[in-house]
Coordinates of C-alpha atoms in Angstrom, one line a residue:
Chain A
X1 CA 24.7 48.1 190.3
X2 CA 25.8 51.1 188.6
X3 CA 23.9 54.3 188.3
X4 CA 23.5 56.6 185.9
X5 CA 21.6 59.8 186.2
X6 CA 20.5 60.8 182.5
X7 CA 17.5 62.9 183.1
X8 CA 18.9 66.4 184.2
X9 CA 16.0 68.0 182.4
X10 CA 13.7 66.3 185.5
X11 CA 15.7 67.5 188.1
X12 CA 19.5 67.4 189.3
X13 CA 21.0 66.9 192.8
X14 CA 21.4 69.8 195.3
X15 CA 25.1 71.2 194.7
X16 CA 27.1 70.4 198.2
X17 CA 28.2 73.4 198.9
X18 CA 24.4 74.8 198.3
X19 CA 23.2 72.3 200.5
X20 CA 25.5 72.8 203.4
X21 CA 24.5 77.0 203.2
X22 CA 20.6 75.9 203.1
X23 CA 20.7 73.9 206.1
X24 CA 23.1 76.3 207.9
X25 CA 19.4 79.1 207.5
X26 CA 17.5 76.0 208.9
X27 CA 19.4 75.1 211.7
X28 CA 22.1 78.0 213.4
X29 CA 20.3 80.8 211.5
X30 CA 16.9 80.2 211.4
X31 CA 15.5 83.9 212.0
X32 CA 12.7 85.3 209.8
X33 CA 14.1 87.7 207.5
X34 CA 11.4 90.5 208.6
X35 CA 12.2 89.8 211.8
X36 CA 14.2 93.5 213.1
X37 CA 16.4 91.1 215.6
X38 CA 19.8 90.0 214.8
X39 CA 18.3 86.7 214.0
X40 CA 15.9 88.5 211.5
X41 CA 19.0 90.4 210.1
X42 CA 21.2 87.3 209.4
X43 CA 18.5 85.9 207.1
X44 CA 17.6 88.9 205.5
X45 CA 21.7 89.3 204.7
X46 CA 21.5 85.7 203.4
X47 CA 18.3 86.8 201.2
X48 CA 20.3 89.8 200.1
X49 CA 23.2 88.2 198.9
X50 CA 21.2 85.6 197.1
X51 CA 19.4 87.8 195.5
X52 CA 22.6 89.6 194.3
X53 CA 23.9 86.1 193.1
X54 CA 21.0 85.6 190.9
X55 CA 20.9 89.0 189.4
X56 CA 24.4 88.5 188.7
X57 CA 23.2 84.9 186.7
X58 CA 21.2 86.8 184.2
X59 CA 23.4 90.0 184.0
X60 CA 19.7 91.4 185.9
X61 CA 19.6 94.3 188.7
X62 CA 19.1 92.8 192.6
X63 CA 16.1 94.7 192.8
X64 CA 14.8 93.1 189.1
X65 CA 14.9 89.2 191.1
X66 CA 11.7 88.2 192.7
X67 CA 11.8 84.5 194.4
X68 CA 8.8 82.4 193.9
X69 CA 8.3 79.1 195.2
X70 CA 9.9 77.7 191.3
X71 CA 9.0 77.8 188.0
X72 CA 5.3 76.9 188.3
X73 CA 4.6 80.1 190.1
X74 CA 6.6 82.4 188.2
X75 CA 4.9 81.2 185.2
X76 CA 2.0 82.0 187.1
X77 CA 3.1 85.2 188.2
X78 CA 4.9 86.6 185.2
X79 CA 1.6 85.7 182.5
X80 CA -1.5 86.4 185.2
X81 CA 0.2 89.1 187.0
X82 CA 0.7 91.0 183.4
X83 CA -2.2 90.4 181.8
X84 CA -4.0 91.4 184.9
X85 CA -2.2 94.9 185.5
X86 CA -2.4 95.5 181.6
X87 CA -5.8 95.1 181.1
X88 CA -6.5 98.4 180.0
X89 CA -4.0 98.3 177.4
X90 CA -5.0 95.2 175.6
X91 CA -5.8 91.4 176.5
X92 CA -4.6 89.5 174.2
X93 CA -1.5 87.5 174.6
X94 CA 0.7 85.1 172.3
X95 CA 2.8 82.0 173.3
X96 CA 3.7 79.0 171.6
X97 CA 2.0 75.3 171.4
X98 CA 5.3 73.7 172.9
X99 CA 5.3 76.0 175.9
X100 CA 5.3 73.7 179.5
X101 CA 1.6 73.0 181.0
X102 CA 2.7 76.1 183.8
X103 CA 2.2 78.7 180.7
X104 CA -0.3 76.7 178.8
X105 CA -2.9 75.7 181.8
X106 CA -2.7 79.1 183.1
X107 CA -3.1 81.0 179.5
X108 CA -5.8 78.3 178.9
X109 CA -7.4 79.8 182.4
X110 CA -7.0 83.4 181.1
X111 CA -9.0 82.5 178.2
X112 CA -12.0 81.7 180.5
X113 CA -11.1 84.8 182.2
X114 CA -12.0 87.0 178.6
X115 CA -7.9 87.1 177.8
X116 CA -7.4 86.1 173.9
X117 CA -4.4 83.8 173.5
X118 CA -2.5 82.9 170.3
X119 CA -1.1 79.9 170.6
X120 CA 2.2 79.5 167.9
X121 CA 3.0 76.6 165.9
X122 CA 6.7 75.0 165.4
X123 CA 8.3 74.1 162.7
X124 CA 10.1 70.4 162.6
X125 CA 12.9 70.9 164.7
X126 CA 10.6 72.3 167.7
X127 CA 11.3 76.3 166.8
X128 CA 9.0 79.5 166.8
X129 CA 9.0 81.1 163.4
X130 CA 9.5 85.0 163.3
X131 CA 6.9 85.2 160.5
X132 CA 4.4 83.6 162.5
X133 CA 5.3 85.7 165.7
X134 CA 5.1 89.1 163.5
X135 CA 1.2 88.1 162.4
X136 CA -0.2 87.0 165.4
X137 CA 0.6 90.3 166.8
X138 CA -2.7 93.1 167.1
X139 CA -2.6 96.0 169.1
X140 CA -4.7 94.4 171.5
X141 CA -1.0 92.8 172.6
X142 CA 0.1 92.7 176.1
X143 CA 2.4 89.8 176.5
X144 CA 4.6 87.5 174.2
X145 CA 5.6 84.2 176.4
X146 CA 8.3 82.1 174.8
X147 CA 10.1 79.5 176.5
X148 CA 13.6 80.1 176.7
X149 CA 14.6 76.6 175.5
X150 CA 12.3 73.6 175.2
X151 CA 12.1 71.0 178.1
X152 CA 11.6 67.6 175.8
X153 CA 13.7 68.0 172.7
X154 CA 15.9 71.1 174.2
X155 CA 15.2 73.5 171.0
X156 CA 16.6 76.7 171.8
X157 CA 14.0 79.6 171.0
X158 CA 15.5 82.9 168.8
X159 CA 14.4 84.5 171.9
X160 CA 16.6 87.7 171.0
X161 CA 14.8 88.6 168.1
X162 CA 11.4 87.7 169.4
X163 CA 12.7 90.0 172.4
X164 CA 13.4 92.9 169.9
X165 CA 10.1 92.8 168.1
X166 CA 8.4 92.8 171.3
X167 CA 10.1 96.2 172.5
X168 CA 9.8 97.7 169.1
X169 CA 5.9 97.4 169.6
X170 CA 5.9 97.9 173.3
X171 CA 4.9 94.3 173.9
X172 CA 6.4 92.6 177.1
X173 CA 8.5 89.9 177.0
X174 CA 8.3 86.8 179.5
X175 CA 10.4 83.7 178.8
X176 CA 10.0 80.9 181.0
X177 CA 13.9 79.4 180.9
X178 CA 13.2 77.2 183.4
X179 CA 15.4 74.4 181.3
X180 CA 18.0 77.2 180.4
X181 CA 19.0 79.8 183.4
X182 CA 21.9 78.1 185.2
X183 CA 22.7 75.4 182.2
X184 CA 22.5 78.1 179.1
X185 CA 24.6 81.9 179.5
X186 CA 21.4 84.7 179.6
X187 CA 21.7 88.4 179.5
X188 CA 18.4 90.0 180.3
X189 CA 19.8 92.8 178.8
X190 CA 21.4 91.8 176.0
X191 CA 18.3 89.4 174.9
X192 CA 15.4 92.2 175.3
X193 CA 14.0 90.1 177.7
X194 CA 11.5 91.9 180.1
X195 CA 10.2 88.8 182.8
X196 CA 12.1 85.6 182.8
X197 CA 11.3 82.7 184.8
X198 CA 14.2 80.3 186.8
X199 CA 13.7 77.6 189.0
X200 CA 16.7 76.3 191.3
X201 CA 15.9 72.2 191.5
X202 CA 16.9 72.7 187.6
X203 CA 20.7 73.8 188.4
X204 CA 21.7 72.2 191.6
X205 CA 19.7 74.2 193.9
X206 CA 17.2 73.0 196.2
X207 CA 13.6 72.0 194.9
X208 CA 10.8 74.6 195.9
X209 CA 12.9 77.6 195.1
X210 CA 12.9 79.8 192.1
X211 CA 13.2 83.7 190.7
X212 CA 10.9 86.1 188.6
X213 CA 13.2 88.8 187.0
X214 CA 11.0 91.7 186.4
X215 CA 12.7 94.6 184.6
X216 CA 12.1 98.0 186.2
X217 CA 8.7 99.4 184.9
X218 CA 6.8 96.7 183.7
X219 CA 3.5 96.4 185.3
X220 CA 2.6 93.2 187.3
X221 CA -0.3 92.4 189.4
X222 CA 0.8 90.4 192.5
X223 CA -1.4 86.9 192.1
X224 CA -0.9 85.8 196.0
X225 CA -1.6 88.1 198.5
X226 CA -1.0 88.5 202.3
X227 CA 2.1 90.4 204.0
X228 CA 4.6 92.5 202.2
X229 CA 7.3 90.4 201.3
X230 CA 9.3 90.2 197.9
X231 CA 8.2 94.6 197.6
X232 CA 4.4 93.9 197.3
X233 CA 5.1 90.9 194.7
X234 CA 4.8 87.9 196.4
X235 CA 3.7 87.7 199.9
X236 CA 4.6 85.0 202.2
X237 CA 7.4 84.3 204.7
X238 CA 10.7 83.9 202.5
X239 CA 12.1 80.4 202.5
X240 CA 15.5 81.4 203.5
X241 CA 17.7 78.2 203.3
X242 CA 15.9 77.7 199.8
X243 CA 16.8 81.3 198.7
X244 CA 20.3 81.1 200.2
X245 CA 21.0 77.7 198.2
X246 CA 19.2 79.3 194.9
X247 CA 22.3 82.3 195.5
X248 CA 24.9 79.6 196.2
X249 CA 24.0 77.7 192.8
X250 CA 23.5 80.6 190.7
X251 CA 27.0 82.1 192.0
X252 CA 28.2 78.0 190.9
X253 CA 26.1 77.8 187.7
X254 CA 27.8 81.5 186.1
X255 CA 31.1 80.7 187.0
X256 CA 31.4 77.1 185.8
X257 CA 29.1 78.1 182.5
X258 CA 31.6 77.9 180.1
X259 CA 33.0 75.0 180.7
X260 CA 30.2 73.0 182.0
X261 CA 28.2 73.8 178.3
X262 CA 31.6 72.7 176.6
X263 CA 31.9 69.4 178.6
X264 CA 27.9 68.6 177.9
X265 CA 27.7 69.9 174.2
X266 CA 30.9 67.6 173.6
X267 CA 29.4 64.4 175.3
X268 CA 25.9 65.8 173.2
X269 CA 27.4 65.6 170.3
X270 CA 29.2 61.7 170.8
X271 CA 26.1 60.5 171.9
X272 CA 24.2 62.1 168.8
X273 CA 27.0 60.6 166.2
X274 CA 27.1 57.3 167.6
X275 CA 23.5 57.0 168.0
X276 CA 23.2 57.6 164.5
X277 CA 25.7 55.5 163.4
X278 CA 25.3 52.4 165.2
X279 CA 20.9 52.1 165.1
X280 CA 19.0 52.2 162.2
X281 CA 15.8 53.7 162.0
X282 CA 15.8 56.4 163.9
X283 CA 15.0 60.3 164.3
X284 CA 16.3 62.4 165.8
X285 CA 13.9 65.6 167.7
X286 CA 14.7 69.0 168.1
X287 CA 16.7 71.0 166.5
X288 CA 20.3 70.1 165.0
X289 CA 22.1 72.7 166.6
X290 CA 20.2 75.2 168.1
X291 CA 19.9 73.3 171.0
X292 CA 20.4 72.6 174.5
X293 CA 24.1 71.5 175.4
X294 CA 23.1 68.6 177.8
X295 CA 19.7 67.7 175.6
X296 CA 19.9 64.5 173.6
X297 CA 16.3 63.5 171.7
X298 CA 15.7 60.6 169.5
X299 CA 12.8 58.5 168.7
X300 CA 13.4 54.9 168.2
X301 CA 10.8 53.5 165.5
X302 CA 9.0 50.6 166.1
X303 CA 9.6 50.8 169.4
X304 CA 7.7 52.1 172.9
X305 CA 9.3 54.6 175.2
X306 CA 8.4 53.1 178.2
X307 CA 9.3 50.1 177.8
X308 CA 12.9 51.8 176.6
X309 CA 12.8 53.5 179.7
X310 CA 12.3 50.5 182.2
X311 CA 15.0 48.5 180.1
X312 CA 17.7 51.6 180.4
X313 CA 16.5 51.4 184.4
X314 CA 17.0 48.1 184.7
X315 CA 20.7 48.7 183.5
X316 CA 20.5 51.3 185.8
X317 CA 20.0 54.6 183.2
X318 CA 17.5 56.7 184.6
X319 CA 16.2 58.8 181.4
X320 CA 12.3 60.0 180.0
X321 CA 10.8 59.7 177.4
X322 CA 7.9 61.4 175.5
X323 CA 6.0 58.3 175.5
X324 CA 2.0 58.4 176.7
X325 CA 3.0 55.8 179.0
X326 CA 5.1 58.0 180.6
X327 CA 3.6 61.1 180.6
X328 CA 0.1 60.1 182.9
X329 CA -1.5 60.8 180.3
X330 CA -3.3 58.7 177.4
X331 CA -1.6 60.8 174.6
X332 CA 2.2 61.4 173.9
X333 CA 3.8 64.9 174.2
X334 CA 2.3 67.6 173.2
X335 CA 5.5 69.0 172.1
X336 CA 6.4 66.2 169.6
X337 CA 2.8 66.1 168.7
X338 CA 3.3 70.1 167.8
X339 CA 6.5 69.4 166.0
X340 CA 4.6 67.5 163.0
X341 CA 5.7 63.7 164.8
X342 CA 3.0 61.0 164.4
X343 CA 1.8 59.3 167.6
X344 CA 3.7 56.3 166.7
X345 CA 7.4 58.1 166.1
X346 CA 6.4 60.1 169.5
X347 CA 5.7 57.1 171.4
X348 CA 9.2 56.0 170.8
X349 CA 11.0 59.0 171.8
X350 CA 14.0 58.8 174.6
X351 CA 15.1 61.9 176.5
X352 CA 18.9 61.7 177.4
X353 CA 19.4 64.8 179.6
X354 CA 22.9 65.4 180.8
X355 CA 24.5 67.3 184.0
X356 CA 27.4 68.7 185.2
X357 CA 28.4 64.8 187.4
X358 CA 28.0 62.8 184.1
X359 CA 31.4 60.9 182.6
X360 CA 32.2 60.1 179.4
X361 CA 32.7 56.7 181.3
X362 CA 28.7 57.3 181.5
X363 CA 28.4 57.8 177.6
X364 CA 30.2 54.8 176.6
X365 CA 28.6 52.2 179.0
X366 CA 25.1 53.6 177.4
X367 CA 26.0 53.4 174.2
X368 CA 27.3 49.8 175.0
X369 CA 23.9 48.6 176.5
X370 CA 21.2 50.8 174.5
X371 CA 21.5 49.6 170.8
X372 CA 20.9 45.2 172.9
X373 CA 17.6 47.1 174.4
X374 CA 16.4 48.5 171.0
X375 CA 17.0 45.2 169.1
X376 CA 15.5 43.0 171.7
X377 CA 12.3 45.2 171.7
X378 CA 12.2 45.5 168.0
X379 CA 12.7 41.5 167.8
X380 CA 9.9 41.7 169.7
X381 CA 7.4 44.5 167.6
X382 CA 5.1 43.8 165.6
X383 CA 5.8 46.5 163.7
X384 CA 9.0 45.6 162.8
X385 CA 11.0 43.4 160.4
X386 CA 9.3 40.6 158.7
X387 CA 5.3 41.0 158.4
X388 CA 6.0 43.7 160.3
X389 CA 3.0 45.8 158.5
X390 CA 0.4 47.2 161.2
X391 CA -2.9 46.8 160.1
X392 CA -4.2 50.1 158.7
X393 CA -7.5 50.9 159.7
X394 CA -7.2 49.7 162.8
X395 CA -9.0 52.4 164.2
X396 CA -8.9 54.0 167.5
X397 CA -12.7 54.6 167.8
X398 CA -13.3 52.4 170.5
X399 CA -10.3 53.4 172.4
X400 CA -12.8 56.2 174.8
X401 CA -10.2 57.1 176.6
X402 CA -8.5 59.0 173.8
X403 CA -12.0 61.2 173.3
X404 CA -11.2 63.8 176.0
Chain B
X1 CA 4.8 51.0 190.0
X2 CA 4.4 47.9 188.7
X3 CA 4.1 44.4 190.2
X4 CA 7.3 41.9 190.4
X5 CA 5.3 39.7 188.5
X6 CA 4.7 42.3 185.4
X7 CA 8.0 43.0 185.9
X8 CA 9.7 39.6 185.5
X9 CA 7.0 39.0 182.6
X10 CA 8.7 42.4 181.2
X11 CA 12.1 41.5 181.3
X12 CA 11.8 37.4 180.8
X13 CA 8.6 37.4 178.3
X14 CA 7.3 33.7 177.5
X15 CA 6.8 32.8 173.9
X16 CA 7.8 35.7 172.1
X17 CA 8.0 35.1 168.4
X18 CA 6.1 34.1 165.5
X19 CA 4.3 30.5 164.8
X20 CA 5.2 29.9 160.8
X21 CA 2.5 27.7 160.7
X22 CA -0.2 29.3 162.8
X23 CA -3.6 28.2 162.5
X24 CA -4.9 31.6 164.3
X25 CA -4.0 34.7 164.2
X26 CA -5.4 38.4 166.2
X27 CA -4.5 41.6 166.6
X28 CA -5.5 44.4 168.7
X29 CA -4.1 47.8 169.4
X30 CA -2.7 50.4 167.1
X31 CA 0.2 51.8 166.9
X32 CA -1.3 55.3 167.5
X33 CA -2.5 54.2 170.8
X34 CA 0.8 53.1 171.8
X35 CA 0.0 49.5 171.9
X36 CA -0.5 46.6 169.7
X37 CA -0.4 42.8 170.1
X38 CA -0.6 39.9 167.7
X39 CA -1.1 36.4 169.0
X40 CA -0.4 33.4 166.7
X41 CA -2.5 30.0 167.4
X42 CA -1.7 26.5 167.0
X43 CA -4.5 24.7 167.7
X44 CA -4.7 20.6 167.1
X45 CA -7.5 19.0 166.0
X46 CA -9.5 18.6 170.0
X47 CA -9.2 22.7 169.2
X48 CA -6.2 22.4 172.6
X49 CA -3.9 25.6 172.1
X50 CA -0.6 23.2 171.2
X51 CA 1.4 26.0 170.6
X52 CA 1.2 30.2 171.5
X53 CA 4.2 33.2 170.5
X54 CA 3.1 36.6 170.6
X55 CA 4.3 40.5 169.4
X56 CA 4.3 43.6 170.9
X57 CA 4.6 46.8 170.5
X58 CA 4.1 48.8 174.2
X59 CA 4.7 49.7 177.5
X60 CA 5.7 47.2 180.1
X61 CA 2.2 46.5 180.9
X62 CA 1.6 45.5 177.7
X63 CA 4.1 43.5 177.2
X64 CA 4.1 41.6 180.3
X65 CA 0.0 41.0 179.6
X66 CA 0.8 39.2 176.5
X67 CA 3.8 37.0 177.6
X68 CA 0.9 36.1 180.8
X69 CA -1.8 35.6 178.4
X70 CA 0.3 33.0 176.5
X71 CA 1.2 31.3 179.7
X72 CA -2.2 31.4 181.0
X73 CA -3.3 29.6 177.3
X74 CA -1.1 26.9 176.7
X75 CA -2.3 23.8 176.6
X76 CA -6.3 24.9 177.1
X77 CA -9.2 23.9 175.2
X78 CA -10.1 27.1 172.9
X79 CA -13.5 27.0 175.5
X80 CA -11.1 27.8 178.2
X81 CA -9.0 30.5 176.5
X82 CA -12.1 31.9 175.6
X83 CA -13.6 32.5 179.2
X84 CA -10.0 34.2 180.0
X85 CA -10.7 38.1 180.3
X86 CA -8.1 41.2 180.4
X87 CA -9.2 41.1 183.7
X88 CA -8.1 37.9 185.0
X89 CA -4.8 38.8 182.6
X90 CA -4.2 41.7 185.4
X91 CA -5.1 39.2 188.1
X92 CA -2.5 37.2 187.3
X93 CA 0.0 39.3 187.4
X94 CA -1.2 40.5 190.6
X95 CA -2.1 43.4 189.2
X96 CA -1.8 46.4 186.7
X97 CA -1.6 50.3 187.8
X98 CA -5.3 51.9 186.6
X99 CA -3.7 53.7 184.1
X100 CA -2.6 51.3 182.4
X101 CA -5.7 49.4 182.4
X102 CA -7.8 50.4 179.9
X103 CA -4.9 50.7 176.8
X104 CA -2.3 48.5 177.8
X105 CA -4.6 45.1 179.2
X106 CA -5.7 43.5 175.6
X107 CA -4.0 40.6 175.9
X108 CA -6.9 38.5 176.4
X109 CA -8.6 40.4 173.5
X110 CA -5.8 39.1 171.1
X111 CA -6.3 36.0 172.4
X112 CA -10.1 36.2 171.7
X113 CA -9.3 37.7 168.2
X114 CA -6.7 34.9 167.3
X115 CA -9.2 32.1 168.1
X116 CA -11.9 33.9 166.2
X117 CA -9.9 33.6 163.3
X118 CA -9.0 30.3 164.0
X119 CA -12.5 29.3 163.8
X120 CA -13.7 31.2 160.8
X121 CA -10.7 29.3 158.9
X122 CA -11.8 26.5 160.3
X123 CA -15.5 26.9 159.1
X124 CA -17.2 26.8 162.2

């Protein structure tokens, strides 16, 4: 059967050419880059160059690119390791509600620590509002942590002017742009942004690689300790054929940019359109425009994302959804939850995430099969059609799982 | 993740529908939980389960648990439906991931509710 990857947002395959350099530092050139031998000396060249390459993806300084293990731990590093070293200055720090669990859990763990967090609402479409950003700022205000673009309904943040407020107060910055480095142009520079946060698995690099860029100056406590590696920020050996493949598809991701967020945004847009036109009842999440060029979003009413999802995978579509059932969890995304969306319109959301392999050959044969799986699962609701009324107060008291 | 049974109970569900004439009805579930079912009864006279349809609104899990529950009902005295738990739904369809245990395994509870209503139409 034919497959169709759809869920770019997850993860997306290693880039050949990225591949073939990684294994090239595991096999022939397997020296440790502290090493003072030639063998040492070939890997620290391949770390160099990366680390140029990656600069060069966020129009950054070499020596501004710190590689972490991915974007977990330069979440980790970027919000602990500030609020840590700026203590003194203040300890409160304000992110949004729709931020990924790496911010959330770890500013949720500062909070325990005596850290003050602020935690932003969203409007509908899934964006920070200035206004809101503005107030929740004291002069007790270290750190400002909003994600770059959102990972679930791809809402692009208006990270340049939360990135100009910040330096007019003398607040750092941190984006975690996890979803958007390699897949979305970014100019450090040009965006006021002070720490950003990349992982490689999202743009064709290997898994277990990623970047911190820390602009000159600002303060950050190093949160793992041990040998000197990364200039005192991140100790541990450096994974070589990780880093090299990180350079390879950073070097890949800036010079296809252009036209790979044409090709996406185009195929975005067709999918959007003929969703719309050709199934009723439906919503679609995030923002109109201001979003991701490969991020498609649409809740299907009276209908459950998972079983969406194992229909698509049966036709061989591999997408997400924000559906509880999906998530490991008892309760649908917090993001769509955040966004105003009731449980049952976020239980029937479906996450079409596209990459740089996708056809339009892809677009057409699931927009052929997906509006069959939606009626066939809507014949089948409850909720739908005909008597299709669901009992109101019907409620979820004895449901104990929910009361965590 | 889930069994080839649940999975062909997925993808080929038994007795999905309504019963116009339904002499029982139950549902369980709501819609904020991610799950409902509705089981509709047609029970003769010797209270045997002539005819089952049910509708769902779920995962996989749930929706293979109902089309199993209906299977499992069909043609049973209402005593015997009535000793058939969520439990023994799962059983039978060799098995349900934990997760899904607890929200998504009410099938026999729609069952339970759909002969309860049958009986209190009934009078008895």
């Amino acid at each position: 059967m034919k497959r169709i990857y759809f869920d770019h947002s997850a993860t997306t395959p290693v880039d050949r050419e990225a591949a073939a350099l990684a294994l090239e530092y595991m096999t022939d050139k397997f020296g440790n880059a502290s090493s003072i031998h030639s063998f040492g000396r070939e890997s620290r060249k391949a770390v160099d160059a990366a680390r140029e390459q990656v600069a060069a993806l966020l129009g950054a300084t070499p020596n501004e690119i710190f590689f972490t293990s991915g974007g977990t731990e330069g979440d980790n590093l970027a919000i602990k390791g500030v609020a840590f070293a700026n203590r003194k200055k203040g300890n409160h720090i304000i992110t949004s509600a729709i931020e990924h669990h790496a911010i959330l859990h770890t500013c949720e763990y500062l909070e325990k620590q005596g850290y003050e967090v602020t935690y932003l609402p969203v409007d509908e479409y899934g964006m920070v509002r200035i206004e809101d950003l503005k107030k929740a700022i004291t002069d007790k205000t270290i750190l400002i942590s909003i994600m770059f673009a959102n990972n679930e309904v791809g809402t692009l943040q208006p990270v340049k002017e939360i990135g100009r407020i910040a330096r007019e107060k003398g607040i750092y910055f941190h984006t975690d742009a996890v979803q958007a480095a390699g897949n979305y142009p970014i100019d450090v520079n040009e965006l006021n942004i002070d720490l950003l946060t990349l992982s490689g698995h999202k743009f064709h690099a290997p898994k277990g690689i990623g970047a911190l860029y820390i602009r000159r100056g600002v303060k950050v406590d190093e949160i793992q300790h041990g040998g000197g590696h990364e200039r005192n920020m991140r100790a541990g050996t450096e994974n070589v054929p990780g880093i090299a493949g990180l350079g390879k598809a950073a070097e890949i991701a800036k010079r296809d940019m252009e036209k790979k967020t044409a090709r996406l945004r185009s195929m975005r847009d067709r999918i959007i359109r003929e969703i719309t036109e050709k199934i009723p009842h439906i919503k679609l999440n995030g923002h109109p425009t201001e979003r991701m060029p490969g991020n498609v979003n649409f809740s299907f009413l009276y209908v459950e994302g998972e079983s969406l999802l194992l229909n698509l995978d049966l036709k061989g579509i591999a997408a997400s959804s924000g559906s509880a059932c999906t998530s490991g969890s008892l309760d649908p995304s917090h993001v769509l939850l955040a966004m105003g969306m009731t449980h049952e319109v976020a239980h029937g959301s479906l996450r079409v995430t596209l990459g740089r392999d996708n056809t339009d050959e892809d677009v057409d044969y699931f927009l052929e099969v997906l509006p069959e799986i939606i009626s066939r699962l809507r014949a089948m609701s409850p909720l739908f059609g005909a008597g299709g009324t669901a009992r109101a107060g019907n409620p979820c008291s004895e449901c104990q799982a929910h009361s965590h | 993740m889930y069994t080839e049974k649940v999975m062909d109970h997925f993808t080929n569900p038994r007795n999905v529908g309504e019963i116009a004439d339904a002499n029982g009805i139950g549902e369980v579930g709501n819609a904020k939980c991610g799950d409902i079912m509705r089981i509709y009864l047609k029970v003769d006279d010797k209270d045997i389960i002539q005819d089952v349809k049910f509708k769902t609104f779920g995962c996989g899990a749930a929706i293979a648990t109902s089309s199993m529950v209906t299977e499992m009902v069909k043609g049973k005295s209402l005593t015997e439906a009535l000793e058939i738990s969520n439990q023994a739904v799962a059983e039978a369809l060799g098995g349900l991931p934990p997760v899904k245990m607890h929200c998504s395994n009410l099938a026999a509870d729609a069952l339970h509710e759909a002969i309860k209503d049958y009986m209190e139409k009934k009078g008895k």
